[in-house]
Tab-separated table of C-alpha atoms in Angstrom:
chain	number	residue	atom	x	y	z
A	1	HIS	CA	4.491	2.293	11.822
A	2	ILE	CA	7.237	3.655	13.966
A	3	SER	CA	8.471	5.923	11.150
A	4	GLY	CA	5.113	7.683	10.872
A	5	ALA	CA	5.471	7.435	7.081
A	6	SER	CA	2.025	5.986	6.472
A	7	TYR	CA	-1.285	5.491	8.228
A	8	TYR	CA	-2.475	1.921	8.711
A	9	TYR	CA	-6.238	1.631	8.149
A	10	GLN	CA	-7.909	-1.330	9.804
A	11	ARG	CA	-11.380	-2.652	10.346
A	12	HIS	CA	-11.498	-1.645	14.024
A	13	LEU	CA	-11.052	2.042	13.046
A	14	VAL	CA	-14.405	2.052	11.225
A	15	PRO	CA	-17.354	3.010	13.431
A	16	ASN	CA	-20.152	0.458	12.905
A	17	PRO	CA	-18.306	-1.597	10.269
A	18	PRO	CA	-20.638	-2.928	7.549
A	19	TRP	CA	-19.025	-6.381	7.393
A	20	ASP	CA	-20.164	-9.390	9.345
A	21	GLU	CA	-17.796	-10.859	11.929
A	22	LYS	CA	-16.766	-13.733	9.637
A	23	THR	CA	-15.638	-11.464	6.799
A	24	ARG	CA	-11.868	-11.040	6.837
A	25	ILE	CA	-10.843	-7.435	6.296
A	26	TYR	CA	-7.117	-6.865	5.945
A	27	GLY	CA	-5.593	-3.496	6.783
A	28	VAL	CA	-3.874	-1.239	4.273
A	29	SER	CA	-1.288	1.537	4.620
A	30	MET	CA	-1.712	4.890	2.912
A	31	HIS	CA	0.841	7.663	2.477
A	32	PRO	CA	-0.244	11.338	2.442
A	33	LYS	CA	1.619	12.102	-0.833
A	34	TYR	CA	1.689	8.720	-2.590
A	35	GLY	CA	-1.597	7.219	-1.391
A	36	GLY	CA	-1.288	3.491	-1.927
A	37	TRP	CA	1.340	3.920	-4.657
A	38	PHE	CA	4.209	2.733	-2.470
A	39	ALA	CA	5.210	-0.476	-0.737
A	40	PHE	CA	7.260	-1.685	2.161
A	41	ARG	CA	9.970	-3.691	0.442
A	42	GLY	CA	11.838	-4.948	3.449
A	43	VAL	CA	12.197	-5.116	7.189
A	44	LEU	CA	15.321	-4.587	9.245
A	45	ILE	CA	15.468	-6.127	12.701
A	46	PHE	CA	18.085	-4.910	15.142
A	47	LYS	CA	17.973	-7.324	18.065
A	48	GLU	CA	20.387	-5.349	20.236
A	49	LEU	CA	19.242	-1.811	19.370
A	50	ARG	CA	17.444	0.102	22.104
A	51	ILE	CA	15.890	3.528	21.701
A	52	SER	CA	16.325	6.317	24.184
A	53	ASP	CA	13.607	7.335	26.623
A	54	GLU	CA	13.433	10.701	24.828
A	55	PHE	CA	12.385	9.074	21.553
A	56	GLN	CA	9.050	10.363	20.302
A	57	GLN	CA	7.268	8.352	17.685
A	58	LYS	CA	6.070	10.457	14.763
A	59	GLU	CA	2.323	10.137	14.341
A	60	PRO	CA	1.271	9.305	10.775
A	61	ILE	CA	-0.996	11.661	8.859
A	62	ASN	CA	-4.571	10.438	8.590
A	63	CYS	CA	-5.283	10.627	4.838
A	64	ILE	CA	-8.970	9.734	5.123
A	65	SER	CA	-11.276	11.855	7.238
A	66	GLN	CA	-14.665	10.227	6.606
A	67	PRO	CA	-15.681	6.729	7.763
A	68	GLU	CA	-17.441	6.114	4.428
A	69	LYS	CA	-14.198	6.739	2.581
A	70	MET	CA	-12.340	4.400	4.945
A	71	ILE	CA	-14.925	1.691	4.178
A	72	GLU	CA	-14.401	2.355	0.462
A	73	LEU	CA	-10.626	2.019	0.897
A	74	LEU	CA	-10.843	-1.236	2.840
A	75	GLU	CA	-13.394	-2.734	0.441
A	76	ARG	CA	-11.409	-1.793	-2.648
A	77	PHE	CA	-8.226	-3.174	-1.072
A	78	ASN	CA	-9.798	-6.406	0.157
A	79	PHE	CA	-12.182	-7.221	-2.678
A	80	ASN	CA	-10.771	-5.478	-5.793
A	81	TRP	CA	-7.066	-4.945	-5.102
A	82	GLN	CA	-6.066	-6.028	-8.611
A	83	ASP	CA	-7.741	-3.019	-10.270
A	84	TRP	CA	-5.332	-0.608	-8.464
A	85	THR	CA	-8.160	1.793	-7.449
A	86	TYR	CA	-7.693	1.493	-3.674
A	87	ARG	CA	-4.356	3.279	-4.117
A	88	ASP	CA	-6.124	6.555	-4.997
A	89	VAL	CA	-8.592	6.679	-2.080
A	90	SER	CA	-7.349	9.687	-0.110
A	91	ASP	CA	-8.347	13.161	1.028
A	92	PHE	CA	-5.040	14.410	-0.408
A	93	GLU	CA	-3.849	14.819	-3.980
A	94	ILE	CA	-1.715	11.846	-4.989
A	95	ILE	CA	1.498	13.272	-6.456
A	96	GLN	CA	3.013	10.148	-8.005
A	97	ARG	CA	1.719	6.791	-9.204
A	98	TYR	CA	3.337	3.649	-10.568
A	99	SER	CA	4.278	3.748	-14.242
A	100	GLU	CA	2.640	1.313	-16.649
A	101	ASP	CA	5.843	-0.772	-16.550
A	102	GLN	CA	5.685	-0.925	-12.750
A	103	LYS	CA	2.045	-1.974	-12.885
A	104	GLU	CA	2.871	-4.679	-15.414
A	105	TYR	CA	5.771	-5.904	-13.269
A	106	PHE	CA	3.745	-6.108	-10.048
A	107	ALA	CA	0.761	-7.656	-11.855
A	108	THR	CA	3.057	-10.426	-13.113
A	109	LEU	CA	3.529	-13.454	-10.911
A	110	PRO	CA	6.950	-13.364	-9.226
A	111	LYS	CA	7.923	-16.642	-10.910
A	112	ASP	CA	7.318	-15.024	-14.331
A	113	ARG	CA	8.929	-11.629	-13.766
A	114	HIS	CA	12.307	-12.658	-15.155
A	115	VAL	CA	10.642	-13.260	-18.531
A	116	LEU	CA	9.099	-9.791	-18.443
A	117	VAL	CA	12.420	-8.157	-17.558
A	118	LYS	CA	14.145	-10.057	-20.401
A	119	LYS	CA	11.446	-8.778	-22.787
A	120	TRP	CA	12.106	-5.205	-21.673
A	121	ILE	CA	15.855	-5.627	-22.111
A	122	GLU	CA	15.414	-6.990	-25.645
A	123	LYS	CA	13.017	-4.176	-26.497
A	124	LYS	CA	15.550	-1.613	-25.237
A	125	LYS	CA	18.319	-3.230	-27.329
A	126	THR	CA	16.265	-3.123	-30.517
A	127	SER	CA	14.957	0.411	-30.013
A	128	GLY	CA	18.455	1.831	-29.630
């Protein structure tokens, strides 16, 4: 990423990957402070914006030093993403995670999230 905010782990970064060629392995971004407990929520495209020749891209911090741990990250993300555990695979201490409400929200299908939010609003009204 041009911002250098997170490191993008991909199959080709793993020496001697354990997966066969047909197995699809999607990449995953990890942040040095938040691990996988963050998301890119949008993209801005500036068609006419040009950067100066002096621009230096900030290199992201590699949060995973061992190939075995990178394999663990990619396997957890690709095969068990719904259990949230890939988000904690890091050499660094994760300083903030999603709340239980955030987990419930993101585990809910987008088409059903309005019902969840209405439930929370009603709960807030009745609890004072």
